[in-house]
Amino acid sequence: MIIVLKQGTPSEVVDEITQIVKNWSFEPHISVGSAHVVLGLIGDTSVVSESQCYGLSPFVEKVMRVEKRFKRASREFHPEPTTVWVRGIPVGADHPVVVVAGPCSVESADMIVETALAVKSAGAQFLRGGAFKPRTSPYEFQGHGESALDLLAEAREASGLAIVTEVMDSLDIIAVAQVADVLQVGARNMQNYSLLKKLGQVDKPILLKRGLSATVNEWLLAAEYILAAGNPNVILCERGIRSFDQQYTRNVLDLAVVPVLRTLTHLPIMVDPAHGTGKSQFVRSMSLAAIAAGTDALMIEVHPTPAKALSDGAQSLTPEQFRELMADVAQVAHLFDRGPQPLVAV
Ligand code: PEP
Ligand code: MN
């Protein structure tokens, strides 16, 4: 159930209604927009009638039932797009497209600093790099772990770029949060609810990748776990889903989900064409298409020598290819009123 208050409702009235709703045993979710205040009621709202809600105050404009199972993530509860701020950079529908770039895994100090400087000079705002890697085979490179976090901190120092890195295990949250500006939850952990609940208590934004076979509702309910546990800063990342034909691409990149999400949620949206296609030759076209579809951000894998990468080399761009891509990204973003991208001062 949501209660929309009239424009100019005094804050004392908002407080009063909030208190009554709490006395009714609902958890109120308040969203203050430029025109209206929206009060979302969380709990079993079948016990309260619309007319009871209208009777709360003459300032009540509209009362609506929300049938969706996700509430805090929904546009009904929060009509205006959310901006997630990362080191002074805004991510969201009202802002220029931002780009996260870097290697799949942090391999050495030299390679991560070199890549950071290269992607920074091409216009990326965030550096990505895995310290803890979720690999399909236990015999494949698992990431350098905590020591790689120190290298990411070094790369941030050298480049000024904000750091995005994955947390796979609840036990590593404190260490990862010490270095990361954004904590990534990988596709394989999207439904690790105990991890999501703990990330709800972290004071850093969470990048929630879509699970390999997750429906949109399952994905938004996973985001709801983080929001419900107290962290309002969640970015959704489409990275391709499983399908019947994966002979030519690693996954099926669901670009239609971008405008779909826009109707359902206020949370910022990112698209990852590298994991989505698995092949570097398709990254450019899918990046540009993602901007046209309305994404707020892109995630691109970049490696100094993709052929020698310890993970995901086939889908990684060289720094030179990334520079060329960024020129196209700037043009297309401009075309859709989502440029120019702000440059970060080092
Ligand atoms: C990654 O970003 O390197 C990664 C492992 O992504 P995903 O969880 O989408 O497979
Ligand atoms: Mn990868």
Short mmCIF file of C-alpha atoms and ligand atoms in Angstrom, two decimals:
data_model
loop_
_atom_site.label_atom_id
_atom_site.label_comp_id
_atom_site.label_asym_id
_atom_site.label_seq_id
_atom_site.Cartn_x
_atom_site.Cartn_y
_atom_site.Cartn_z
CA MET A 1 0.00 0.00 0.00
CA ILE A 2 1.26 3.50 -0.78
CA ILE A 3 -0.08 6.82 0.38
CA VAL A 4 0.74 9.81 -1.81
CA LEU A 5 0.58 13.13 0.01
CA LYS A 6 -0.41 16.38 -1.66
CA GLN A 7 2.23 18.81 -2.85
CA GLY A 8 3.29 21.11 0.00
CA THR A 9 2.23 18.77 2.83
CA PRO A 10 3.87 20.20 5.98
CA SER A 11 6.58 17.98 7.48
CA GLU A 12 4.70 17.84 10.83
CA VAL A 13 1.80 16.22 8.98
CA VAL A 14 4.17 13.71 7.33
CA ASP A 15 5.58 12.88 10.79
CA GLU A 16 2.10 12.53 12.25
CA ILE A 17 0.90 10.15 9.52
CA THR A 18 4.14 8.17 9.79
CA GLN A 19 3.56 7.71 13.51
CA ILE A 20 -0.03 6.53 13.02
CA VAL A 21 1.08 4.06 10.36
CA LYS A 22 3.73 2.74 12.77
CA ASN A 23 1.04 2.37 15.45
CA TRP A 24 -0.86 0.27 12.93
CA SER A 25 2.26 -1.97 12.98
CA PHE A 26 3.48 -1.15 9.49
CA GLU A 27 7.02 -0.27 8.64
CA PRO A 28 6.82 3.06 6.78
CA HIS A 29 9.09 3.79 3.83
CA ILE A 30 9.23 7.51 3.06
CA SER A 31 10.27 8.80 -0.33
CA VAL A 32 10.54 12.56 -0.67
CA GLY A 33 10.30 13.62 -4.31
CA SER A 34 10.42 17.07 -5.84
CA ALA A 35 6.60 17.29 -5.92
CA HIS A 36 5.20 14.66 -3.58
CA VAL A 37 5.98 12.67 -0.48
CA VAL A 38 5.19 8.98 -0.92
CA LEU A 39 4.66 6.83 2.13
CA GLY A 40 5.01 3.10 1.50
CA LEU A 41 3.51 0.68 4.01
CA ILE A 42 5.38 -2.58 4.50
CA GLY A 43 3.54 -5.42 6.21
CA ASP A 44 0.23 -7.21 5.82
CA THR A 45 -1.80 -4.36 4.35
CA SER A 46 -4.85 -6.57 3.72
CA VAL A 47 -6.01 -5.55 7.20
CA VAL A 48 -6.27 -1.86 6.30
CA SER A 49 -8.74 -0.30 3.87
CA GLU A 50 -8.18 2.47 1.34
CA SER A 51 -10.78 4.64 3.09
CA GLN A 52 -8.92 4.29 6.42
CA CYS A 53 -5.82 5.66 4.65
CA TYR A 54 -7.73 8.51 3.03
CA GLY A 55 -9.11 9.30 6.49
CA LEU A 56 -5.59 9.82 7.88
CA SER A 57 -5.41 13.47 6.78
CA PRO A 58 -6.88 15.90 4.26
CA PHE A 59 -3.35 16.01 2.79
CA VAL A 60 -3.70 12.44 1.46
CA GLU A 61 -4.02 12.71 -2.30
CA LYS A 62 -4.01 9.09 -3.42
CA VAL A 63 -3.95 5.59 -1.92
CA MET A 64 -2.87 2.59 -3.99
CA ARG A 65 -2.29 -1.07 -3.31
CA VAL A 66 1.07 -2.41 -4.56
CA GLU A 67 0.78 -6.03 -5.60
CA LYS A 68 4.47 -6.56 -6.34
CA ARG A 69 6.50 -8.56 -3.85
CA PHE A 70 9.36 -6.10 -4.04
CA LYS A 71 8.46 -2.83 -2.34
CA ARG A 72 11.47 -0.67 -1.56
CA ALA A 73 12.92 -1.44 -4.99
CA SER A 74 9.68 -0.48 -6.76
CA ARG A 75 8.89 2.74 -8.55
CA GLU A 76 5.58 2.90 -6.69
CA PHE A 77 7.36 3.23 -3.36
CA HIS A 78 10.04 5.51 -4.80
CA PRO A 79 8.86 7.25 -7.99
CA GLU A 80 12.00 9.29 -8.67
CA PRO A 81 15.19 7.62 -9.90
CA THR A 82 17.78 6.95 -7.23
CA THR A 83 21.24 8.42 -7.61
CA VAL A 84 24.03 6.34 -6.13
CA TRP A 85 27.04 8.53 -5.36
CA VAL A 86 30.46 6.97 -5.58
CA ARG A 87 33.38 9.24 -4.60
CA GLY A 88 31.49 12.26 -5.87
CA ILE A 89 30.36 10.59 -9.10
CA PRO A 90 26.60 10.19 -9.59
CA VAL A 91 25.22 6.95 -11.03
CA GLY A 92 21.56 6.92 -12.08
CA ALA A 93 18.97 7.80 -14.68
CA ASP A 94 19.36 11.55 -14.23
CA HIS A 95 23.09 11.55 -14.91
CA PRO A 96 25.64 10.93 -17.66
CA VAL A 97 26.53 7.32 -18.47
CA VAL A 98 29.46 6.16 -16.34
CA VAL A 99 31.95 3.45 -17.25
CA VAL A 100 33.57 0.84 -15.01
CA ALA A 101 36.63 -0.70 -16.67
CA GLY A 102 39.50 -2.97 -15.75
CA PRO A 103 40.68 -6.54 -15.76
CA CYS A 104 38.62 -9.52 -14.74
CA SER A 105 41.22 -10.35 -12.06
CA VAL A 106 43.90 -8.30 -10.36
CA GLU A 107 47.02 -10.16 -11.46
CA SER A 108 49.93 -7.99 -10.28
CA ALA A 109 50.71 -4.48 -9.05
CA ASP A 110 52.12 -3.44 -12.40
CA MET A 111 49.20 -4.67 -14.48
CA ILE A 112 46.50 -3.15 -12.29
CA VAL A 113 48.20 0.24 -12.05
CA GLU A 114 48.96 0.23 -15.78
CA THR A 115 45.36 -0.69 -16.61
CA ALA A 116 43.98 1.88 -14.17
CA LEU A 117 45.98 4.70 -15.76
CA ALA A 118 45.04 3.56 -19.28
CA VAL A 119 41.29 3.34 -18.63
CA LYS A 120 41.35 6.57 -16.69
CA SER A 121 42.98 8.45 -19.54
CA ALA A 122 40.39 7.00 -21.93
CA GLY A 123 37.59 8.40 -19.73
CA ALA A 124 36.50 5.60 -17.36
CA GLN A 125 35.33 6.72 -13.93
CA PHE A 126 35.66 3.42 -12.04
CA LEU A 127 38.29 0.68 -11.96
CA ARG A 128 37.16 -2.91 -11.66
CA GLY A 129 39.30 -5.92 -10.77
CA GLY A 130 38.59 -9.17 -8.96
CA ALA A 131 40.54 -10.16 -5.86
CA PHE A 132 38.19 -13.04 -5.03
CA LYS A 133 37.11 -14.81 -8.22
CA PRO A 134 34.08 -17.09 -8.56
CA ARG A 135 35.44 -19.65 -11.04
CA THR A 136 33.42 -22.52 -12.45
CA SER A 137 36.31 -24.93 -11.93
CA PRO A 138 38.17 -25.18 -8.62
CA TYR A 139 41.38 -25.74 -10.60
CA GLU A 140 41.23 -22.34 -12.29
CA PHE A 141 42.83 -19.16 -10.96
CA GLN A 142 40.83 -18.14 -7.87
CA GLY A 143 42.19 -14.61 -7.52
CA HIS A 144 44.99 -13.38 -5.24
CA GLY A 145 42.53 -12.64 -2.42
CA GLU A 146 43.37 -10.06 0.24
CA SER A 147 46.76 -9.17 -1.23
CA ALA A 148 44.96 -8.09 -4.42
CA LEU A 149 42.84 -5.68 -2.37
CA ASP A 150 46.04 -3.84 -1.41
CA LEU A 151 46.93 -3.61 -5.11
CA LEU A 152 43.52 -2.12 -5.88
CA ALA A 153 44.11 0.50 -3.18
CA GLU A 154 47.45 1.26 -4.85
CA ALA A 155 45.77 1.61 -8.23
CA ARG A 156 43.21 4.03 -6.79
CA GLU A 157 46.02 6.05 -5.27
CA ALA A 158 47.77 6.20 -8.64
CA SER A 159 44.70 6.91 -10.78
CA GLY A 160 42.06 8.48 -8.54
CA LEU A 161 39.52 6.00 -9.91
CA ALA A 162 36.84 4.56 -7.63
CA ILE A 163 37.20 0.81 -7.05
CA VAL A 164 34.62 -1.88 -7.82
CA THR A 165 35.48 -5.39 -6.63
CA GLU A 166 33.58 -8.54 -5.79
CA VAL A 167 32.83 -9.94 -2.36
CA MET A 168 32.07 -13.67 -2.49
CA ASP A 169 31.93 -14.58 1.16
CA SER A 170 30.42 -12.88 4.21
CA LEU A 171 33.71 -13.48 6.02
CA ASP A 172 35.49 -11.12 3.60
CA ILE A 173 33.02 -8.22 3.79
CA ILE A 174 35.07 -6.14 6.23
CA ALA A 175 38.31 -6.53 4.26
CA VAL A 176 36.64 -5.84 0.90
CA ALA A 177 34.67 -2.86 2.24
CA GLN A 178 37.89 -1.32 3.51
CA VAL A 179 39.16 -0.95 -0.04
CA ALA A 180 36.13 -1.08 -2.35
CA ASP A 181 34.10 2.01 -3.18
CA VAL A 182 31.44 -0.35 -4.58
CA LEU A 183 31.08 -3.99 -3.50
CA GLN A 184 30.08 -6.31 -6.32
CA VAL A 185 27.84 -9.33 -5.78
CA GLY A 186 28.50 -11.71 -8.65
CA ALA A 187 25.87 -13.54 -10.68
CA ARG A 188 26.52 -16.78 -8.80
CA ASN A 189 25.79 -15.12 -5.45
CA MET A 190 22.70 -13.15 -6.43
CA GLN A 191 20.52 -15.40 -4.30
CA ASN A 192 22.94 -15.81 -1.41
CA TYR A 193 20.47 -14.23 0.97
CA SER A 194 22.67 -14.34 4.05
CA LEU A 195 25.36 -12.42 2.13
CA LEU A 196 22.77 -9.94 0.83
CA LYS A 197 21.40 -9.30 4.33
CA LYS A 198 24.89 -8.59 5.64
CA LEU A 199 25.60 -6.24 2.73
CA GLY A 200 22.48 -4.36 3.76
CA GLN A 201 24.45 -3.26 6.81
CA VAL A 202 27.46 -2.02 4.87
CA ASP A 203 27.93 1.69 4.35
CA LYS A 204 29.04 1.36 0.70
CA PRO A 205 27.05 0.92 -2.54
CA ILE A 206 26.39 -2.62 -3.75
CA LEU A 207 26.54 -3.66 -7.40
CA LEU A 208 24.13 -6.58 -7.74
CA LYS A 209 24.67 -8.68 -10.85
CA ARG A 210 21.77 -10.63 -12.29
CA GLY A 211 21.90 -14.35 -11.54
CA LEU A 212 22.65 -16.72 -14.40
CA SER A 213 19.01 -17.78 -14.67
CA ALA A 214 17.31 -15.17 -12.55
CA THR A 215 13.96 -13.73 -13.52
CA VAL A 216 13.51 -9.98 -13.20
CA ASN A 217 11.33 -10.48 -10.11
CA GLU A 218 13.94 -12.72 -8.44
CA TRP A 219 16.61 -10.12 -9.20
CA LEU A 220 14.57 -7.25 -7.77
CA LEU A 221 13.70 -9.33 -4.72
CA ALA A 222 17.43 -9.93 -4.21
CA ALA A 223 17.92 -6.14 -4.33
CA GLU A 224 15.03 -5.84 -1.87
CA TYR A 225 17.02 -7.95 0.64
CA ILE A 226 19.81 -5.37 0.62
CA LEU A 227 17.42 -2.41 0.76
CA ALA A 228 15.32 -3.98 3.52
CA ALA A 229 18.45 -4.58 5.59
CA GLY A 230 19.23 -0.87 5.50
CA ASN A 231 21.45 -0.12 2.51
CA PRO A 232 19.62 2.11 -0.03
CA ASN A 233 22.53 2.21 -2.50
CA VAL A 234 22.09 -0.67 -4.92
CA ILE A 235 23.03 -0.71 -8.61
CA LEU A 236 21.64 -3.51 -10.80
CA CYS A 237 23.92 -5.05 -13.42
CA GLU A 238 22.66 -7.09 -16.40
CA ARG A 239 25.43 -9.51 -17.40
CA GLY A 240 23.68 -12.02 -19.61
CA ILE A 241 21.49 -15.00 -18.79
CA ARG A 242 21.44 -18.69 -19.69
CA SER A 243 19.55 -19.76 -22.79
CA PHE A 244 19.14 -22.69 -25.16
CA ASP A 245 21.70 -21.49 -27.69
CA GLN A 246 25.06 -20.40 -26.35
CA GLN A 247 27.20 -21.62 -29.19
CA TYR A 248 28.24 -18.19 -30.34
CA THR A 249 27.97 -16.08 -27.21
CA ARG A 250 28.81 -16.99 -23.61
CA ASN A 251 25.42 -15.80 -22.37
CA VAL A 252 22.40 -14.02 -23.81
CA LEU A 253 22.68 -10.33 -23.01
CA ASP A 254 19.17 -9.21 -22.14
CA LEU A 255 19.11 -5.60 -23.29
CA ALA A 256 15.31 -5.48 -23.22
CA VAL A 257 15.60 -5.73 -19.46
CA VAL A 258 16.94 -2.16 -19.35
CA PRO A 259 13.67 -0.40 -20.33
CA VAL A 260 11.74 -3.07 -18.42
CA LEU A 261 13.67 -2.32 -15.22
CA ARG A 262 13.12 1.37 -15.77
CA THR A 263 9.37 0.85 -15.49
CA LEU A 264 9.70 -1.31 -12.37
CA THR A 265 12.46 0.21 -10.28
CA HIS A 266 14.17 3.47 -9.38
CA LEU A 267 17.55 1.78 -8.92
CA PRO A 268 20.43 2.61 -11.30
CA ILE A 269 21.10 0.13 -14.11
CA MET A 270 24.44 -1.11 -15.46
CA VAL A 271 25.11 -3.39 -18.45
CA ASP A 272 28.13 -5.70 -18.71
CA PRO A 273 28.57 -6.69 -22.37
CA ALA A 274 31.85 -8.52 -21.67
CA HIS A 275 30.31 -11.29 -19.55
CA GLY A 276 27.12 -10.92 -21.57
CA THR A 277 28.75 -11.98 -24.83
CA GLY A 278 32.06 -13.54 -23.74
CA LYS A 279 33.80 -12.22 -26.85
CA SER A 280 35.68 -8.94 -27.17
CA GLN A 281 34.54 -8.52 -30.78
CA PHE A 282 30.93 -8.05 -29.63
CA VAL A 283 31.60 -5.66 -26.77
CA ARG A 284 31.47 -2.47 -28.82
CA SER A 285 28.10 -3.06 -30.49
CA MET A 286 26.46 -4.25 -27.27
CA SER A 287 27.89 -1.30 -25.29
CA LEU A 288 26.43 1.19 -27.75
CA ALA A 289 23.13 -0.69 -27.89
CA ALA A 290 23.00 -0.68 -24.08
CA ILE A 291 23.29 3.10 -24.05
CA ALA A 292 20.53 3.33 -26.64
CA ALA A 293 18.44 1.03 -24.44
CA GLY A 294 18.88 3.49 -21.59
CA THR A 295 21.56 2.04 -19.33
CA ASP A 296 23.08 4.32 -16.69
CA ALA A 297 26.46 2.61 -16.68
CA LEU A 298 28.65 0.10 -18.50
CA MET A 299 31.11 -2.46 -17.18
CA ILE A 300 33.94 -3.32 -19.59
CA GLU A 301 36.81 -5.77 -19.06
CA VAL A 302 40.18 -4.39 -20.14
CA HIS A 303 43.54 -6.18 -19.93
CA PRO A 304 47.00 -5.01 -21.06
CA THR A 305 47.49 -8.36 -22.88
CA PRO A 306 44.16 -10.20 -23.12
CA ALA A 307 45.78 -13.34 -24.58
CA LYS A 308 47.74 -13.76 -21.34
CA ALA A 309 44.90 -12.94 -18.93
CA LEU A 310 44.43 -15.35 -16.01
CA SER A 311 40.66 -15.09 -16.45
CA ASP A 312 38.22 -13.89 -19.12
CA GLY A 313 40.86 -12.91 -21.69
CA ALA A 314 38.58 -13.70 -24.64
CA GLN A 315 36.13 -10.98 -23.66
CA SER A 316 38.69 -8.37 -22.58
CA LEU A 317 39.59 -5.34 -24.66
CA THR A 318 43.11 -4.01 -25.01
CA PRO A 319 43.63 -0.48 -23.66
CA GLU A 320 43.74 0.72 -27.27
CA GLN A 321 40.43 -0.96 -28.14
CA PHE A 322 38.96 0.51 -24.97
CA ARG A 323 40.07 4.00 -25.97
CA GLU A 324 38.34 3.59 -29.34
CA LEU A 325 35.21 2.27 -27.65
CA MET A 326 35.11 5.26 -25.30
CA ALA A 327 35.10 7.67 -28.23
CA ASP A 328 32.00 5.89 -29.58
CA VAL A 329 30.43 5.69 -26.12
CA ALA A 330 30.80 9.47 -25.75
CA GLN A 331 29.11 10.05 -29.10
CA VAL A 332 26.18 7.73 -28.49
CA ALA A 333 25.73 8.96 -24.91
CA HIS A 334 25.59 12.50 -26.27
CA LEU A 335 22.97 11.46 -28.80
CA PHE A 336 20.76 10.17 -25.98
CA ASP A 337 21.44 13.19 -23.73
CA ARG A 338 23.56 11.09 -21.37
CA GLY A 339 26.94 12.73 -21.97
CA PRO A 340 29.44 14.18 -21.44
CA GLN A 341 30.94 11.94 -18.84
CA PRO A 342 32.46 13.83 -15.95
CA LEU A 343 36.22 13.48 -15.65
CA VAL A 344 37.60 12.73 -12.20
CA ALA A 345 40.46 14.86 -10.94
CA VAL A 346 43.46 12.74 -9.90
C1 PEP B 1 33.15 -10.62 -13.05
O1 PEP B 1 32.64 -9.48 -13.01
O2 PEP B 1 34.34 -10.83 -13.31
C2 PEP B 1 32.26 -11.78 -12.86
C3 PEP B 1 32.72 -12.93 -12.40
O3 PEP B 1 30.99 -11.54 -13.22
P1 PEP B 1 29.66 -12.45 -13.16
O4 PEP B 1 29.39 -12.63 -11.70
O5 PEP B 1 28.67 -11.61 -13.86
O6 PEP B 1 29.96 -13.74 -13.86
MN MN B 2 35.30 -11.61 -15.58
#
